[in-house]
Coordinates of C-alpha atoms and ligand atoms in Angstrom, one line a residue:
X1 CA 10.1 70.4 -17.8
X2 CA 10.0 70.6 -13.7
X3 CA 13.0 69.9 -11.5
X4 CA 10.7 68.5 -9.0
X5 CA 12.0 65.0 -7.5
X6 CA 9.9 62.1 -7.6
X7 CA 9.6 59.4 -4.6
X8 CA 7.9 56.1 -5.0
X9 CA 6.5 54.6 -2.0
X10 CA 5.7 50.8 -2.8
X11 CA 4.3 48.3 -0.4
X12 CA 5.0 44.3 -0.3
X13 CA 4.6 41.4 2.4
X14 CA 0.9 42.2 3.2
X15 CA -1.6 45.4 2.9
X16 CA -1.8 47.6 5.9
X17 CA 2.0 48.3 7.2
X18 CA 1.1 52.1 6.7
X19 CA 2.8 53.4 3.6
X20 CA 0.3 56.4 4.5
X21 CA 2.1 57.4 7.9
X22 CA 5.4 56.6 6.4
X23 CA 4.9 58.7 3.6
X24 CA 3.0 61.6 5.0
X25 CA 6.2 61.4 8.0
X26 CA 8.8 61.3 5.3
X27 CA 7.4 64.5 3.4
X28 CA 6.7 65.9 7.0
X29 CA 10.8 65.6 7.6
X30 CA 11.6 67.2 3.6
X31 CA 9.3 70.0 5.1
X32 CA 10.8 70.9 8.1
X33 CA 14.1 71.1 6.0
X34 CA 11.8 74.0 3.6
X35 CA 11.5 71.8 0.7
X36 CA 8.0 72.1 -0.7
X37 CA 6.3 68.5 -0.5
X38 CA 3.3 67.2 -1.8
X39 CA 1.6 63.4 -1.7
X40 CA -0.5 61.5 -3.8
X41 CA -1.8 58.4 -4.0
X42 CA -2.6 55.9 -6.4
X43 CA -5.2 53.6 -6.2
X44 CA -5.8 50.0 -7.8
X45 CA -9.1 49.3 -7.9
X46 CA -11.8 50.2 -10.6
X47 CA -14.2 52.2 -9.1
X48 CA -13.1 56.1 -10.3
X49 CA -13.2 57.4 -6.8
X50 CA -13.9 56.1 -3.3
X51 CA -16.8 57.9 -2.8
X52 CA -19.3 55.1 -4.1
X53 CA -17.6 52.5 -1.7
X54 CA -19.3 51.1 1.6
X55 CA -17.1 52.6 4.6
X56 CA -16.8 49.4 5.5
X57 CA -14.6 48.5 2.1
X58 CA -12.1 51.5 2.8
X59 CA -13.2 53.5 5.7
X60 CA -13.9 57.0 5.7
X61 CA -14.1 59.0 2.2
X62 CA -12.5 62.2 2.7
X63 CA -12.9 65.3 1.2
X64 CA -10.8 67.6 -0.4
X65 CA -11.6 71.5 -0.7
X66 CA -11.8 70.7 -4.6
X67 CA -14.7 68.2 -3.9
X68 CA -13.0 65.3 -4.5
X69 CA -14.2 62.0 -2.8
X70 CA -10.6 60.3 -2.1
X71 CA -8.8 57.8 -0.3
X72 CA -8.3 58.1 3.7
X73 CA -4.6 58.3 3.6
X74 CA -4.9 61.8 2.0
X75 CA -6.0 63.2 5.5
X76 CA -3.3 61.8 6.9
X77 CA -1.0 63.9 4.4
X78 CA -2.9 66.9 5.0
X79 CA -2.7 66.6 9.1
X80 CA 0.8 66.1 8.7
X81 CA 1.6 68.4 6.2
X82 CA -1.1 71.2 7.1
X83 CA -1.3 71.8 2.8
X84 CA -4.5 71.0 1.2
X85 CA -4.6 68.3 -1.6
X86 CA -6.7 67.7 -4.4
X87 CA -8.2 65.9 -7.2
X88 CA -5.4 65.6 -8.7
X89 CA -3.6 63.8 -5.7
X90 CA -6.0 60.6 -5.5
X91 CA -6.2 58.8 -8.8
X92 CA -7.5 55.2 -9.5
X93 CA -7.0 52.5 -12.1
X94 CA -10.9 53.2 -13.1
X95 CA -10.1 56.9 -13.2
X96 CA -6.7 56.3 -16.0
X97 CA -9.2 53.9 -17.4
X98 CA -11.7 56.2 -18.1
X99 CA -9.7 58.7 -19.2
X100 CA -8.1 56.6 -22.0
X101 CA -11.3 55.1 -23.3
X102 CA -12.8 58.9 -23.6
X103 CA -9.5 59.7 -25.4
X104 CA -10.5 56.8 -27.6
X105 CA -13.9 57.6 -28.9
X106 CA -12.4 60.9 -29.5
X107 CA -10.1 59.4 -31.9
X108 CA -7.3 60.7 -30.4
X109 CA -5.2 57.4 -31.0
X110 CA -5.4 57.7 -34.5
X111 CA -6.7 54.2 -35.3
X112 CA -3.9 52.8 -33.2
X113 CA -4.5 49.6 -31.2
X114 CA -5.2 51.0 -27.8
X115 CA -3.0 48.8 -25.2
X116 CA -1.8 48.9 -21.5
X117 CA 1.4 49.3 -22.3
X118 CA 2.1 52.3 -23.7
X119 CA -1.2 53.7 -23.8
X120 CA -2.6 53.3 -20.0
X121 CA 1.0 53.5 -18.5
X122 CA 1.4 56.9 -20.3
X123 CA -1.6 58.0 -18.9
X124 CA -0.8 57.3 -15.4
X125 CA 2.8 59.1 -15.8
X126 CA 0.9 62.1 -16.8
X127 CA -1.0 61.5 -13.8
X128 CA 2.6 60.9 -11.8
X129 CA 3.7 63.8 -13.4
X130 CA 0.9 66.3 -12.8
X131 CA 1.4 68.0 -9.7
X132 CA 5.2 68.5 -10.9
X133 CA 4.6 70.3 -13.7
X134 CA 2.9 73.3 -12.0
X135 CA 6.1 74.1 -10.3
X136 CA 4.8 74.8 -7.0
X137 CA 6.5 71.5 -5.3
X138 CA 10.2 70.6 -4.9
X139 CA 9.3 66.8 -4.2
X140 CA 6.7 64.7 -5.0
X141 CA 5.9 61.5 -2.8
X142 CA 3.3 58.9 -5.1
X143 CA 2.1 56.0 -2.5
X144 CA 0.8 53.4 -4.9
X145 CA -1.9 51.5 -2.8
X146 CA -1.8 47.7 -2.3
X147 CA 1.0 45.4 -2.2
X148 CA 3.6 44.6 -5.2
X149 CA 2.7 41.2 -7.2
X150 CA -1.2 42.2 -6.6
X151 CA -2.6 41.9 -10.6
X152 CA -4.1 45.0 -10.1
X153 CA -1.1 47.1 -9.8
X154 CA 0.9 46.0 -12.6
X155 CA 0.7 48.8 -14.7
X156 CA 1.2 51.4 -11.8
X157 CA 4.8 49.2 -11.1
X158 CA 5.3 49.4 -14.8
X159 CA 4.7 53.0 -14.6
X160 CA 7.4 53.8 -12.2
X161 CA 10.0 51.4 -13.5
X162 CA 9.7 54.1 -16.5
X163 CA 9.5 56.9 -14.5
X164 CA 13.2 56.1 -13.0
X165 CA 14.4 54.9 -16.4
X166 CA 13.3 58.3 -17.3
X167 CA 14.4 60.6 -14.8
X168 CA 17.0 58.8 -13.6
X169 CA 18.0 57.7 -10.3
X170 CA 19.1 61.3 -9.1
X171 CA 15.5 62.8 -10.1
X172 CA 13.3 59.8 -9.5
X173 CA 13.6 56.7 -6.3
X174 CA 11.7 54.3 -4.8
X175 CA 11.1 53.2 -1.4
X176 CA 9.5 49.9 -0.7
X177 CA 7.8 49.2 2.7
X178 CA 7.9 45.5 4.3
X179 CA 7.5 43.5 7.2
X180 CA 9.7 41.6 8.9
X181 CA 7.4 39.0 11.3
X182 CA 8.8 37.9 14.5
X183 CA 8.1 34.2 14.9
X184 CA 8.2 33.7 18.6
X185 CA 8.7 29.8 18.2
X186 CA 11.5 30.5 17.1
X187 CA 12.6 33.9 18.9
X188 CA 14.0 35.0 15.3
X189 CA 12.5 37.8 13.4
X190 CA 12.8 36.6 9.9
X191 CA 14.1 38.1 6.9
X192 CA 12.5 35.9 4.1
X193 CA 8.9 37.6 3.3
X194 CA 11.0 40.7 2.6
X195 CA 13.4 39.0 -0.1
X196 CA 10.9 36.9 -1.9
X197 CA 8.6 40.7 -2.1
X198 CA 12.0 42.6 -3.0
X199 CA 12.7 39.6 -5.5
X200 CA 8.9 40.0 -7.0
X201 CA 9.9 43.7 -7.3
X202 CA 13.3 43.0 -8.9
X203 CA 11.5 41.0 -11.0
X204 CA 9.3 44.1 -12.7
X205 CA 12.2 46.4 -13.3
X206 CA 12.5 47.9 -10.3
X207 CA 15.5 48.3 -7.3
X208 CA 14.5 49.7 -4.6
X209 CA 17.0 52.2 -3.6
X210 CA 15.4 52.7 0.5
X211 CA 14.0 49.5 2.6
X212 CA 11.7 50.5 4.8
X213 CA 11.0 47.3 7.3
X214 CA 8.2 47.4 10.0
X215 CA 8.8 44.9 13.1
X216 CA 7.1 44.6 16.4
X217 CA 11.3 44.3 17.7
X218 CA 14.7 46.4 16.7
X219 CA 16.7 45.3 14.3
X220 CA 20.0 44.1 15.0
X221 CA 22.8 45.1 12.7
X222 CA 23.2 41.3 11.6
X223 CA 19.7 41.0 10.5
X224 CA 20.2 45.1 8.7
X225 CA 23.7 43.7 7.0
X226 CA 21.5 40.5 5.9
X227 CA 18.8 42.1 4.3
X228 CA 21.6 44.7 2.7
X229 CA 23.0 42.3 0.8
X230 CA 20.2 39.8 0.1
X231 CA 17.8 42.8 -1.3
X232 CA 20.2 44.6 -2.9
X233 CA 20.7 47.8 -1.0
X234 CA 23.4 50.0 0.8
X235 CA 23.1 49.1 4.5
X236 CA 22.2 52.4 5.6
X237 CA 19.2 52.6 3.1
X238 CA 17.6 49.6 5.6
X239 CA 15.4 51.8 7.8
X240 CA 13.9 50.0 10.6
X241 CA 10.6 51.7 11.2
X242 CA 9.3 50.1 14.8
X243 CA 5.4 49.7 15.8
X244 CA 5.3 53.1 17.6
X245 CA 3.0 55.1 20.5
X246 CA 0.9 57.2 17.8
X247 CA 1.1 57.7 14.3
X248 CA 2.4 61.4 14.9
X249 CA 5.8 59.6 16.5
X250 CA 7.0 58.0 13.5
X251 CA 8.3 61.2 11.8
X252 CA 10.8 61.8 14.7
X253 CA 11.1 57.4 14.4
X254 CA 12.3 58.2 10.6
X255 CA 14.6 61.6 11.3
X256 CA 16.5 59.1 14.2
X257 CA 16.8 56.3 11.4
X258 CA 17.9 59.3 8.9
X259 CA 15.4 58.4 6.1
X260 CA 15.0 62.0 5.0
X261 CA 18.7 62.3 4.8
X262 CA 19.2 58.7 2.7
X263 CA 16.8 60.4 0.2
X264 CA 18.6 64.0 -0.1
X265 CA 21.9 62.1 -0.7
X266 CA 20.2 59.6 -3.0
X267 CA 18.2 62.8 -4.6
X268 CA 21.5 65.4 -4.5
X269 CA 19.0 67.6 -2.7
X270 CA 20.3 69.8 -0.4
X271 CA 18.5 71.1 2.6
X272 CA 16.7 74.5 2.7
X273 CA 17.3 75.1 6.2
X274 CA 18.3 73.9 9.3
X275 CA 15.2 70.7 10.4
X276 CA 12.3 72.7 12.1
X277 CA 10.6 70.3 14.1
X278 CA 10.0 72.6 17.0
X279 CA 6.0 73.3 16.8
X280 CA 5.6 69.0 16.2
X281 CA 7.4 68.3 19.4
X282 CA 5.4 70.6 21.6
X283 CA 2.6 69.4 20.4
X284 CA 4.4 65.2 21.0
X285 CA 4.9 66.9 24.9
X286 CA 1.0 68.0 24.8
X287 CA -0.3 64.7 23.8
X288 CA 2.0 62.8 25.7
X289 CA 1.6 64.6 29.6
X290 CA -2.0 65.7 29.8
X291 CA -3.6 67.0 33.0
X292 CA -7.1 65.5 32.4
X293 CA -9.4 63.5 30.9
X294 CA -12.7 63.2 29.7
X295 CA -14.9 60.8 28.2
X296 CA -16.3 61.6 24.9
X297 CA -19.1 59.4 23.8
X298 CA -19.0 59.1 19.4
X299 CA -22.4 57.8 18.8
X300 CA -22.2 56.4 15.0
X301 CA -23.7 53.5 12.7
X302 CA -20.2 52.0 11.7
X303 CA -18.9 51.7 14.7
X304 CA -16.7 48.6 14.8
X305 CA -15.0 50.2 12.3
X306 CA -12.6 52.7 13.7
X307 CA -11.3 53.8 9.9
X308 CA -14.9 55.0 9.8
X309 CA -14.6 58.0 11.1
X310 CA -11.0 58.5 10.8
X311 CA -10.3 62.0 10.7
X312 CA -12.6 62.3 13.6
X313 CA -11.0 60.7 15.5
X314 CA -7.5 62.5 14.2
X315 CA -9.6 65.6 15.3
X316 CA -10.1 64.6 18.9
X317 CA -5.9 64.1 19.1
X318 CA -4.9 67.6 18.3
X319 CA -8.3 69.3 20.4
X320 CA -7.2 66.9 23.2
X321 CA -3.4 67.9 22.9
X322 CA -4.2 71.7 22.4
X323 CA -7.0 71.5 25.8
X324 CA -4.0 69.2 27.2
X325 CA -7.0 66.6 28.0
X326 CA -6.7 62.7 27.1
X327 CA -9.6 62.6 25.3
X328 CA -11.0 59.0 26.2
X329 CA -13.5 58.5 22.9
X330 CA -16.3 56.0 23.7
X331 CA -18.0 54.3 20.1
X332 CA -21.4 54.1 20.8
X333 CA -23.2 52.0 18.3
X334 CA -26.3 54.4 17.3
X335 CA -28.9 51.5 16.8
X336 CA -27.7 50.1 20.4
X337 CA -29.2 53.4 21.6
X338 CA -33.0 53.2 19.4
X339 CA -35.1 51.2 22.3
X340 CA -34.2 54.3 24.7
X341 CA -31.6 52.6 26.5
X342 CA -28.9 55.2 26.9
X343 CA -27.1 54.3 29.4
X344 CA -24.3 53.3 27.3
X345 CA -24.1 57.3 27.9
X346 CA -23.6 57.4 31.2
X347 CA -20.3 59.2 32.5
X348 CA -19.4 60.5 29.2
X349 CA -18.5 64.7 29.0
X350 CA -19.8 65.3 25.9
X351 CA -21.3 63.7 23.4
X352 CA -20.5 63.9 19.5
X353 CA -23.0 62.6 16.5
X354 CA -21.5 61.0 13.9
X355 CA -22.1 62.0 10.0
X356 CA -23.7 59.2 8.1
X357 CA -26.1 58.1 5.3
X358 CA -29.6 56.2 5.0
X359 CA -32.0 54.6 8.2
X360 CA -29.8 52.6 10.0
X361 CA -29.5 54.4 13.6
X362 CA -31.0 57.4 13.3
X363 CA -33.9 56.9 16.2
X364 CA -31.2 56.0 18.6
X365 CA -28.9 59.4 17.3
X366 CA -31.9 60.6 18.0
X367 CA -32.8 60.0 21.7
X368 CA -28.3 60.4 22.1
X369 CA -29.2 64.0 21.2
X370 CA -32.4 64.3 23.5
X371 CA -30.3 63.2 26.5
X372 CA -27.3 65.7 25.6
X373 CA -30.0 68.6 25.4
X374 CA -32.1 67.8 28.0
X375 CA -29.1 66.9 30.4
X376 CA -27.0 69.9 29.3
X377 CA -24.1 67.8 27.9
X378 CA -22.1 69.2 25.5
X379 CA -22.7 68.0 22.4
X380 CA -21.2 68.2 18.5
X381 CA -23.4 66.9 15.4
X382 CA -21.8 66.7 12.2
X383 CA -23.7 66.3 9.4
X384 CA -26.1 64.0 9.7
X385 CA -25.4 64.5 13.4
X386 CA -26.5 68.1 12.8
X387 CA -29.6 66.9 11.3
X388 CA -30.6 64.4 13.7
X389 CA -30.8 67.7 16.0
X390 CA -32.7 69.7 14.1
X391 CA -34.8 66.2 13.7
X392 CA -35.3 65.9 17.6
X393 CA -35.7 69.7 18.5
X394 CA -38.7 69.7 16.2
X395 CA -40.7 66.5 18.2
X396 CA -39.8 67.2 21.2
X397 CA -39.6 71.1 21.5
X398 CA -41.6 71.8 18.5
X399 CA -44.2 69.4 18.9
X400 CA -44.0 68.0 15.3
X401 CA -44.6 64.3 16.3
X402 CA -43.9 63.3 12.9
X403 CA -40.8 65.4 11.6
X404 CA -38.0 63.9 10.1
X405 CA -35.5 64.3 6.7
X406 CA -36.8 63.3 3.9
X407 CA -33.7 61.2 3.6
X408 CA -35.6 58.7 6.2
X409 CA -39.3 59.7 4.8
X410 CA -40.2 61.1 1.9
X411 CA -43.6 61.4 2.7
X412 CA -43.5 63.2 6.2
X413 CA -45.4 66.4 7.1
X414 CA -43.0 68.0 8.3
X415 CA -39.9 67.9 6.3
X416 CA -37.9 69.9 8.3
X417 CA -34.4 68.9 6.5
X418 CA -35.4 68.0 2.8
X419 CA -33.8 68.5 -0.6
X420 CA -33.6 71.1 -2.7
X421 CA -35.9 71.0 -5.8
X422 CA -32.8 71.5 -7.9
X423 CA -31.3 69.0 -6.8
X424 CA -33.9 66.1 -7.1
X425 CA -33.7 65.8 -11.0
X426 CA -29.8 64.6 -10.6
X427 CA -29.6 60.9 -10.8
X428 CA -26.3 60.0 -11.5
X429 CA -24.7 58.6 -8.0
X430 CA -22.8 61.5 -6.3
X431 CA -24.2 63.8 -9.2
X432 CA -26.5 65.3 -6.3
X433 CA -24.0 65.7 -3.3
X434 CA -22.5 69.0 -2.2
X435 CA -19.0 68.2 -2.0
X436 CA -15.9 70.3 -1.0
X437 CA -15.6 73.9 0.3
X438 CA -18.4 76.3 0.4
X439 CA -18.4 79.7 2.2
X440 CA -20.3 80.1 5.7
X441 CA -21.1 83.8 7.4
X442 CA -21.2 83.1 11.3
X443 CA -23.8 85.6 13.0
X444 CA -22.2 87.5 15.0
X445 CA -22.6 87.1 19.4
X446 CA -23.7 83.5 18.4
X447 CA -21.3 80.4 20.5
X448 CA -19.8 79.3 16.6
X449 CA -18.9 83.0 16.5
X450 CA -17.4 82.6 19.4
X451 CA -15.3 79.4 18.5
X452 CA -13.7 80.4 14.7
X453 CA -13.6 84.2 16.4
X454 CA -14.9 85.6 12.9
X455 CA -17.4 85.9 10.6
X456 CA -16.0 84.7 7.4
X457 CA -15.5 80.6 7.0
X458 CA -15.2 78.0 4.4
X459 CA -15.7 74.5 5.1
X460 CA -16.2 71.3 3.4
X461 CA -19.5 69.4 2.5
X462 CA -20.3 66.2 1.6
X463 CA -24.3 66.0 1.5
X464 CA -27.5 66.0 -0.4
X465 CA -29.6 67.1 2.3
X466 CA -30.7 70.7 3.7
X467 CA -32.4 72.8 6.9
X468 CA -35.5 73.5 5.2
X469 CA -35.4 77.1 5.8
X470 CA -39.7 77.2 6.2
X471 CA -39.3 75.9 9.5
X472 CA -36.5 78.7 10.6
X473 CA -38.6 81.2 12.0
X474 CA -40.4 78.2 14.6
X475 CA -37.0 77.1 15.8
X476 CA -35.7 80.1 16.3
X477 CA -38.7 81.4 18.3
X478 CA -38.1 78.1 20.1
X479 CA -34.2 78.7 21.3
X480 CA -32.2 76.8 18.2
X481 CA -31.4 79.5 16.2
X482 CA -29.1 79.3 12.5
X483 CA -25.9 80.9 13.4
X484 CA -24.2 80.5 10.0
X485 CA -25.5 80.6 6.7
X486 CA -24.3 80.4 2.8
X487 CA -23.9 83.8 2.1
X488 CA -24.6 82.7 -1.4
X489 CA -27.6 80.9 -1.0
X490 CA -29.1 81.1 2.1
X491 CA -29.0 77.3 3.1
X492 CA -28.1 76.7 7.0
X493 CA -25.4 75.2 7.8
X494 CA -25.0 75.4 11.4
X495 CA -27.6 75.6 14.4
X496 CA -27.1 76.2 17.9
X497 CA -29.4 76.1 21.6
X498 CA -28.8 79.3 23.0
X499 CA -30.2 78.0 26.7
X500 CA -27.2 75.2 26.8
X501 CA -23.4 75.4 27.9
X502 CA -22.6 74.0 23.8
X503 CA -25.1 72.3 21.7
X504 CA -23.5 73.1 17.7
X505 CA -24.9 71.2 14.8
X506 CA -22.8 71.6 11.9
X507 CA -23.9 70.9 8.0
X508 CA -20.1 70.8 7.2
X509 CA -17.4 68.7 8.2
X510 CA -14.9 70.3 10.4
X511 CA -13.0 67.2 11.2
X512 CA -11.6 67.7 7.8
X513 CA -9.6 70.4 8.2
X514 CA -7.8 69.4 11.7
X515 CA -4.1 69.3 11.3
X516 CA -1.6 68.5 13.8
X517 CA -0.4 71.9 13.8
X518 CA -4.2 73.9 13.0
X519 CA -6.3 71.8 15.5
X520 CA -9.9 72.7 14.6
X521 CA -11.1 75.2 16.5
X522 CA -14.9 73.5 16.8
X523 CA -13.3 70.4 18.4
X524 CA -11.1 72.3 20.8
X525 CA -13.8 74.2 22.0
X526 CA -15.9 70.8 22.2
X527 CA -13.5 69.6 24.4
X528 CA -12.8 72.9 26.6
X529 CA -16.5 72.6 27.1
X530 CA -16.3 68.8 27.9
X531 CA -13.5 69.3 30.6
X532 CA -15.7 72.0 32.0
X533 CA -19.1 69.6 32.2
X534 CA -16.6 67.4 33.8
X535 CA -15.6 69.5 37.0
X536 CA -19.9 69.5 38.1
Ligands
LIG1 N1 -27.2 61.7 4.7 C1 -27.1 63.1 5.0 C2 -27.2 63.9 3.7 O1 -26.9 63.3 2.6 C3 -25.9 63.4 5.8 C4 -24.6 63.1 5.1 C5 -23.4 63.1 6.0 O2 -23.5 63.0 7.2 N2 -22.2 63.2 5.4 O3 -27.5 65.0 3.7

């Protein structure tokens, strides 16, 4: 059996009060204090993994080096936490699902009636419990997506209720997030919301032992003592957890409101070491007094949806705090861009293309590109932004009118990024994806050399399509040349201009692996090079 300590994080009121950022800041506190800290989530819905959803469902699907398609939040715990997660820290009601009913039709259950309870709440503790019984972390935070009373997420409450009637309350808590709405009629912030979803929560079992209450204003000791004794809780487990600046303030929010230290007293953990939270608050002064600014223009399909392109935009915070730039990003809706109108990219300082799937904007990524090369902009493609400019080189420096993916035309006659044969006999939906960390060897004296300053990288991949190494030898006579390659097997997976300040497609996605604390060095170098373009 592990000693590891288990922390709920539970959500009522409404969806989106950020049980991500609270969680990810909480286990960002239990770090600095040398505990090791992990975070998982767990997700209602049906579908086994988020990587079949529309972004505009959940946002952007990220990654893990493992190849698991997961929930956004779990690049929030990695930029935080600057530890890599896993399969096993994103599970969904389809995935416990599917598990039992395999277990079934092996006969594993004997001939028993297969039920929820015990049979699917047994199955997600084992899933609770996972990442505990390696051994490798001290304290494991489990956000359980959507809010308490939701249908859906009945047997994940049930779940935990046995969890602490298991463990007990010194091994096991639970923290529930709510909102405390300020009616401005009434110039009252009002307590209610949060005792009719604590009630909900009584009602399944489960005390929370820590409230954790967003509000738009402070809370006044009055309102603390009334939702104390309403709800159920010591007063100093009511943590008042204000709208803040950026989601990288709310850990220092938390340490000032002393949630870390409500859980080691509740937990009987005692601190490693004195709280380290030296390296996070230089880079708080960093982001917060910059010396410049540049425009960035992020030329997308999805757009209107920041969540899209989440950990892009994560990405851009940390360059822009390492260059000491505000980084002022401009969403540029790709199909706004297909007529060859581009002034929408006017005044930017560089000039990023988005990843993405299927049609839908790529002729205006496309002529975004042509501008950036032609114009000497610095520009970033990632993915299918990568593509597109291997796309664009090819008609307008290569002469190959027709050129395009295969993903856009599978009859063109010149497929200069096309799938593999291998590949094309997979059918199942993400059967035919490369997903998750691959190697790359950067060519030495090439600019992405330059930038990771070795030859040896691994990055992660979430695509079906390739370079179509045929064509190498024309581009590279041409001025794009491959700069890093799968040692393994040969595919491309980055391209470069050598006659341009910075021009890097990338096959991978780098935005992945920014932390707050391990900015990625393609980004900062994006934006060095933007804050140069913007002194001419
Ligand atoms: N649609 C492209 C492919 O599958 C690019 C995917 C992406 O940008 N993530 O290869």
């Amino acid at each position: 059996m592990s000693n590891a300590k288990y922390i709920f994080v539970t959500g009522g009121v409404t969806s989106s009060l950020g049980k991500g950022i609270i969680a990810a800041s909480l286990a960002n506190l239990l770090q600095a204090r040398g505990f090791s800290v992990t975070i998982q989530k767990f997700d209602p819905y049906i579908n086994i993994d988020p990587g079949t959803l529309n972004p505009y469902e959940h946002g952007e699907c990220y990654v893990t080096e493992d190849g698991a398609e997961t929930d956004l939040d779990l690049g929030h715990y990695e930029r935080f936490l600057n530890v890599p997660t896993s399969q096993e820290n994103n599970v969904t009601t389809g995935r416990i699902y599917f598990n039992v009913i395999q277990k079934e039709r092996q006969g594993a259950f004997l001939g028993k009636t297969v039920q929820v309870v015990p049979h699917i709440t047994d199955e997600i503790k084992r899933n609770f419990y996972q990442l505990g019984d390696n051994g490798n972390f001290d304290i494991i935070i489990t956000e359980i997506g959507g809010c308490v009373g939701d249908i859906e997420s009945l047997p994940f409450i049930e779940a935990v209720r046995q969890v602490v009637w298991e463990k007990g309350h010194n091994n096991a808590l639970v923290i529930h997030l709510t909102l405390i709405p300020y009616l401005k009629s009434a110039g009252e912030l009002k307590t209610k919301p949060t005792q009719h979803s604590v009630k909900e929560l009584s009602e399944t079992g489960i005390q929370p032992d820590i409230l954790v209450c967003r509000t738009e204003h402070p809370l006044p000791m009055e309102l603390r003592k009334k939702i104390a004794l309403f709800c159920n809780v010591q007063i100093n487990s009511v943590i008042e957890a204000m709208d803040a600046e950026t989601i990288y303030d709310v850990p220092l929010l938390m340490k000032k409101e002393k949630l870390d230290e409500r859980v080691m007293t509740k937990l009987k953990l005692i601190p490693k070491q004195e709280i380290d939270l030296g390296p996070w608050k230089t880079f708080l002064g960093k982001l917060k007094n910059p010396s410049s600014e540049i425009n960035i223009g992020l030329v997308g399909k999805y757009v209107e949806l920041k969540d899209a392109y989440k950990s892009i935009a994560e990405s851009f915070i940390h360059a822009g705090a390492m260059n000491e730039t505000k980084v002022n990003l401009s969403w540029i809706k790709a199909e706004s861009l297909a007529d060859g109108d581009i002034s929408a990219l006017e005044g930017m300082h560089g000039i990023l293309v988005a990843p993405g799937f299927g049609e839908r904007g790529f002729e205006g990524k496309i002529n975004a590109i042509r501008f950036a090369r032609e114009k000497k902009i610095p520009f970033f493609g990632i993915c299918l932004g990568m593509q597109c400019a291997v796309v664009e080189f090819a008609r307008n420096v290569l002469g190959l009118k027709d050129a395009t993916s295969t993903e856009m035309d599978a009859n063109t006659p010149d497929p200069v990024i096309s799938m593999l044969e291998a590949q094309k006999k997979i059918t199942q939906l993400g059967g035919s994806m490369r997903l998750g960390a691959y190697p790359c060897n950067l060519k030495k004296g090439t600019k992405a050399y330059n930038v990771y300053g070795k030859s040896a990288i691994s990055e992660r991949h979430r695509h079906r399509y390739e370079f179509n190494n045929d064509y190498l030898s024309k581009y590279e006579s041409a001025g794009m040349i491959a700069s890093g390659f799968n040692p393994e097997t040969g595919l491309v997976e980055v391209m470069e201009l050598k006659d341009h300040p910075f021009f890097i497609g990338v096959q991978f996605h780098p935005e992945l692996k920014s932390t707050v604390l391990n900015p990625h060095p393609l980004f900062v170098n994006f934006v060095a090079a933007a804050i140069e373009f913007s002194k001419n």
